[in-house]
Short mmCIF file of N, CA and C in Angstrom, two decimals:
data_model
loop_
_atom_site.label_atom_id
_atom_site.label_comp_id
_atom_site.label_asym_id
_atom_site.label_seq_id
_atom_site.Cartn_x
_atom_site.Cartn_y
_atom_site.Cartn_z
N LEU A 120 0.82 -1.20 0.00
CA LEU A 120 0.00 0.00 0.00
C LEU A 120 0.86 1.26 0.00
N LEU A 121 1.98 1.22 0.70
CA LEU A 121 2.84 2.38 0.78
C LEU A 121 3.42 2.74 -0.59
N ALA A 122 3.85 1.74 -1.36
CA ALA A 122 4.41 2.01 -2.69
C ALA A 122 3.34 2.59 -3.62
N GLU A 123 2.12 2.10 -3.51
CA GLU A 123 1.04 2.62 -4.34
C GLU A 123 0.75 4.08 -4.01
N GLN A 124 0.71 4.40 -2.73
CA GLN A 124 0.46 5.78 -2.31
C GLN A 124 1.61 6.70 -2.72
N PHE A 125 2.83 6.20 -2.63
CA PHE A 125 3.99 6.96 -3.05
C PHE A 125 3.89 7.31 -4.53
N MET A 126 3.49 6.30 -5.34
CA MET A 126 3.36 6.56 -6.78
C MET A 126 2.27 7.59 -7.05
N LYS A 127 1.15 7.45 -6.37
CA LYS A 127 0.02 8.34 -6.63
C LYS A 127 0.29 9.77 -6.18
N ARG A 128 0.91 9.93 -5.04
CA ARG A 128 1.07 11.27 -4.48
C ARG A 128 2.37 11.94 -4.88
N PHE A 129 3.49 11.36 -4.58
CA PHE A 129 4.77 12.01 -4.79
C PHE A 129 5.21 11.98 -6.25
N VAL A 130 5.21 10.81 -6.82
CA VAL A 130 5.75 10.63 -8.17
C VAL A 130 4.98 11.46 -9.19
N ARG A 131 3.68 11.36 -9.18
CA ARG A 131 2.88 12.12 -10.16
C ARG A 131 2.95 13.62 -9.90
N LYS A 132 2.93 14.01 -8.64
CA LYS A 132 2.96 15.43 -8.28
C LYS A 132 4.24 16.09 -8.77
N HIS A 133 5.35 15.37 -8.71
CA HIS A 133 6.63 15.94 -9.07
C HIS A 133 7.10 15.56 -10.47
N GLY A 134 6.25 14.91 -11.23
CA GLY A 134 6.57 14.59 -12.61
C GLY A 134 7.68 13.55 -12.79
N VAL A 135 7.88 12.73 -11.78
CA VAL A 135 8.89 11.67 -11.87
C VAL A 135 8.32 10.54 -12.71
N ARG A 136 9.13 10.04 -13.64
CA ARG A 136 8.70 8.94 -14.49
C ARG A 136 9.22 7.62 -13.94
N VAL A 137 8.33 6.66 -13.82
CA VAL A 137 8.69 5.33 -13.33
C VAL A 137 8.58 4.38 -14.52
N PRO A 138 9.60 3.65 -14.86
CA PRO A 138 10.89 3.46 -14.22
C PRO A 138 12.02 4.30 -14.80
N GLU A 139 11.72 5.19 -15.74
CA GLU A 139 12.79 5.96 -16.40
C GLU A 139 13.63 6.78 -15.42
N ASP A 140 12.97 7.48 -14.49
CA ASP A 140 13.69 8.33 -13.53
C ASP A 140 13.92 7.65 -12.19
N MET A 141 13.03 6.75 -11.81
CA MET A 141 13.10 6.11 -10.50
C MET A 141 12.45 4.74 -10.56
N ALA A 142 13.11 3.77 -9.97
CA ALA A 142 12.52 2.42 -9.86
C ALA A 142 11.79 2.34 -8.52
N ILE A 143 10.69 1.60 -8.49
CA ILE A 143 9.91 1.43 -7.26
C ILE A 143 9.66 -0.06 -7.06
N ALA A 144 9.85 -0.51 -5.81
CA ALA A 144 9.54 -1.88 -5.43
C ALA A 144 8.82 -1.85 -4.09
N SER A 145 7.97 -2.82 -3.88
CA SER A 145 7.19 -2.89 -2.66
C SER A 145 7.59 -4.10 -1.83
N GLU A 146 7.68 -3.91 -0.52
CA GLU A 146 7.90 -5.03 0.38
C GLU A 146 6.54 -5.70 0.51
N GLY A 147 6.45 -6.87 -0.02
CA GLY A 147 5.16 -7.54 -0.11
C GLY A 147 4.66 -7.45 -1.54
N ASP A 148 3.91 -8.42 -1.96
CA ASP A 148 3.37 -8.42 -3.32
C ASP A 148 1.86 -8.49 -3.23
N SER A 149 1.20 -7.79 -4.11
CA SER A 149 -0.26 -7.74 -4.09
C SER A 149 -0.79 -7.91 -5.51
N PRO A 150 -1.93 -8.59 -5.66
CA PRO A 150 -2.54 -8.68 -6.99
C PRO A 150 -2.91 -7.30 -7.53
N LEU A 151 -3.07 -6.33 -6.64
CA LEU A 151 -3.41 -4.97 -7.07
C LEU A 151 -2.25 -4.28 -7.77
N HIS A 152 -1.04 -4.73 -7.55
CA HIS A 152 0.13 -4.10 -8.16
C HIS A 152 0.06 -4.10 -9.68
N VAL A 153 -0.58 -5.09 -10.26
CA VAL A 153 -0.65 -5.16 -11.73
C VAL A 153 -1.71 -4.23 -12.30
N LEU A 154 -2.56 -3.69 -11.46
CA LEU A 154 -3.64 -2.83 -11.93
C LEU A 154 -3.26 -1.36 -12.02
N LEU A 155 -2.09 -0.99 -11.52
CA LEU A 155 -1.66 0.39 -11.54
C LEU A 155 -1.16 0.79 -12.93
N ASP A 156 -1.05 2.09 -13.17
CA ASP A 156 -0.56 2.57 -14.47
C ASP A 156 0.80 1.94 -14.80
N VAL A 157 1.66 1.88 -13.80
CA VAL A 157 2.93 1.19 -13.93
C VAL A 157 2.92 0.07 -12.89
N PRO A 158 2.78 -1.18 -13.33
CA PRO A 158 2.76 -2.28 -12.37
C PRO A 158 4.01 -2.29 -11.49
N ILE A 159 3.81 -2.48 -10.17
CA ILE A 159 4.89 -2.37 -9.20
C ILE A 159 5.55 -3.73 -8.94
N THR A 160 6.87 -3.71 -8.93
CA THR A 160 7.66 -4.87 -8.52
C THR A 160 7.42 -5.11 -7.04
N GLY A 161 7.30 -6.36 -6.65
CA GLY A 161 7.05 -6.66 -5.24
C GLY A 161 7.87 -7.85 -4.77
N ILE A 162 7.98 -7.97 -3.46
CA ILE A 162 8.65 -9.11 -2.86
C ILE A 162 7.58 -10.04 -2.31
N ASP A 163 7.49 -11.21 -2.89
CA ASP A 163 6.51 -12.21 -2.43
C ASP A 163 7.10 -12.93 -1.23
N ARG A 164 6.49 -12.74 -0.07
CA ARG A 164 6.99 -13.33 1.17
C ARG A 164 6.63 -14.80 1.31
N ASN A 165 5.94 -15.35 0.35
CA ASN A 165 5.57 -16.77 0.34
C ASN A 165 4.72 -17.12 1.56
N ASN A 166 3.67 -16.35 1.80
CA ASN A 166 2.80 -16.58 2.96
C ASN A 166 2.18 -17.97 2.96
N ARG A 167 1.85 -18.50 1.80
CA ARG A 167 1.28 -19.85 1.74
C ARG A 167 2.30 -20.89 2.19
N GLY A 168 3.54 -20.71 1.76
CA GLY A 168 4.60 -21.62 2.19
C GLY A 168 4.83 -21.54 3.69
N VAL A 169 4.80 -20.34 4.23
CA VAL A 169 4.97 -20.15 5.67
C VAL A 169 3.82 -20.84 6.41
N ALA A 170 2.59 -20.61 5.97
CA ALA A 170 1.43 -21.21 6.63
C ALA A 170 1.48 -22.74 6.57
N ALA A 171 1.83 -23.28 5.41
CA ALA A 171 1.91 -24.73 5.27
C ALA A 171 2.98 -25.32 6.19
N THR A 172 4.10 -24.64 6.29
CA THR A 172 5.17 -25.10 7.17
C THR A 172 4.76 -25.04 8.63
N VAL A 173 4.08 -23.97 9.02
CA VAL A 173 3.62 -23.84 10.40
C VAL A 173 2.65 -24.96 10.75
N VAL A 174 1.70 -25.23 9.87
CA VAL A 174 0.73 -26.31 10.12
C VAL A 174 1.44 -27.65 10.21
N GLU A 175 2.36 -27.90 9.30
CA GLU A 175 3.11 -29.17 9.31
C GLU A 175 3.88 -29.34 10.62
N ARG A 176 4.55 -28.30 11.05
CA ARG A 176 5.33 -28.38 12.29
C ARG A 176 4.42 -28.51 13.51
N LEU A 177 3.29 -27.81 13.51
CA LEU A 177 2.34 -27.90 14.62
C LEU A 177 1.77 -29.31 14.74
N LEU A 178 1.40 -29.91 13.62
CA LEU A 178 0.89 -31.28 13.62
C LEU A 178 1.95 -32.27 14.11
N ALA A 179 3.19 -32.06 13.70
CA ALA A 179 4.27 -32.93 14.15
C ALA A 179 4.45 -32.80 15.66
N GLN A 180 4.39 -31.58 16.17
CA GLN A 180 4.54 -31.35 17.61
C GLN A 180 3.38 -31.96 18.39
N MET A 181 2.17 -31.88 17.83
CA MET A 181 1.01 -32.45 18.50
C MET A 181 1.08 -33.97 18.55
N SER A 182 1.58 -34.60 17.48
CA SER A 182 1.65 -36.06 17.45
C SER A 182 2.81 -36.59 18.29
N ASP A 183 3.85 -35.78 18.45
CA ASP A 183 4.99 -36.18 19.29
C ASP A 183 5.52 -34.94 20.00
N PRO A 184 5.08 -34.72 21.25
CA PRO A 184 5.51 -33.54 21.98
C PRO A 184 7.03 -33.45 22.18
N GLN A 185 7.73 -34.53 21.97
CA GLN A 185 9.19 -34.53 22.11
C GLN A 185 9.90 -34.03 20.85
N THR A 186 9.13 -33.73 19.81
CA THR A 186 9.72 -33.22 18.57
C THR A 186 10.47 -31.92 18.89
N PRO A 187 11.74 -31.88 18.55
CA PRO A 187 12.51 -30.67 18.87
C PRO A 187 12.10 -29.49 17.98
N PRO A 188 12.21 -28.29 18.49
CA PRO A 188 11.91 -27.11 17.67
C PRO A 188 12.90 -27.02 16.51
N GLN A 189 12.46 -26.43 15.43
CA GLN A 189 13.31 -26.26 14.26
C GLN A 189 13.28 -24.82 13.81
N GLN A 190 14.39 -24.39 13.26
CA GLN A 190 14.42 -23.08 12.61
C GLN A 190 14.32 -23.36 11.12
N ILE A 191 13.32 -22.78 10.48
CA ILE A 191 13.07 -23.04 9.06
C ILE A 191 13.08 -21.72 8.31
N LEU A 192 13.80 -21.68 7.22
CA LEU A 192 13.88 -20.49 6.39
C LEU A 192 12.97 -20.66 5.18
N VAL A 193 12.04 -19.77 5.03
CA VAL A 193 11.18 -19.76 3.85
C VAL A 193 11.60 -18.55 3.02
N LYS A 194 12.15 -18.81 1.86
CA LYS A 194 12.72 -17.74 1.05
C LYS A 194 11.64 -16.95 0.30
N PRO A 195 11.78 -15.64 0.32
CA PRO A 195 10.89 -14.80 -0.48
C PRO A 195 11.37 -14.81 -1.94
N SER A 196 10.56 -14.27 -2.82
CA SER A 196 10.99 -14.16 -4.22
C SER A 196 10.62 -12.78 -4.75
N LEU A 197 11.39 -12.33 -5.71
CA LEU A 197 11.16 -11.03 -6.33
C LEU A 197 10.22 -11.22 -7.52
N VAL A 198 9.14 -10.45 -7.54
CA VAL A 198 8.19 -10.48 -8.65
C VAL A 198 8.42 -9.19 -9.44
N GLU A 199 9.20 -9.32 -10.51
CA GLU A 199 9.59 -8.13 -11.27
C GLU A 199 8.47 -7.68 -12.20
N ARG A 200 8.21 -6.39 -12.13
CA ARG A 200 7.22 -5.76 -13.01
C ARG A 200 7.83 -4.47 -13.57
N GLU A 201 7.05 -3.74 -14.31
CA GLU A 201 7.54 -2.57 -15.02
C GLU A 201 8.18 -1.49 -14.14
N SER A 202 7.78 -1.37 -12.89
CA SER A 202 8.28 -0.27 -12.06
C SER A 202 9.77 -0.35 -11.76
N SER A 203 10.38 -1.48 -12.04
CA SER A 203 11.82 -1.60 -11.76
C SER A 203 12.63 -1.98 -13.00
N GLN A 204 12.02 -1.97 -14.15
CA GLN A 204 12.72 -2.37 -15.37
C GLN A 204 13.26 -1.16 -16.09
N LYS A 205 14.54 -1.25 -16.45
CA LYS A 205 15.16 -0.16 -17.18
C LYS A 205 14.63 -0.10 -18.60
N ARG A 206 14.42 1.09 -19.05
CA ARG A 206 13.96 1.28 -20.43
C ARG A 206 15.02 2.01 -21.23
N GLY A 207 14.95 1.81 -22.52
CA GLY A 207 15.84 2.58 -23.37
C GLY A 207 16.92 1.76 -23.87
#
């Protein structure tokens, strides 16, 4: 939401061209990003993967309370769109 508001208020008000003058990326990815005049690049935090891992670990802990805790890394991914692509 912050990246969208930045584009609407600051960028347009000051005549900044995206991506020609400035690249914009959002922490988090939203289906709404593709609906903007310039689709915004976002970081997909893989919420589904996180949720699936949490449920899997919770079920394992419930079936065996002696299951040791684990540290699990769920990698995010970059969803590149026009707001961060160089033109020209």
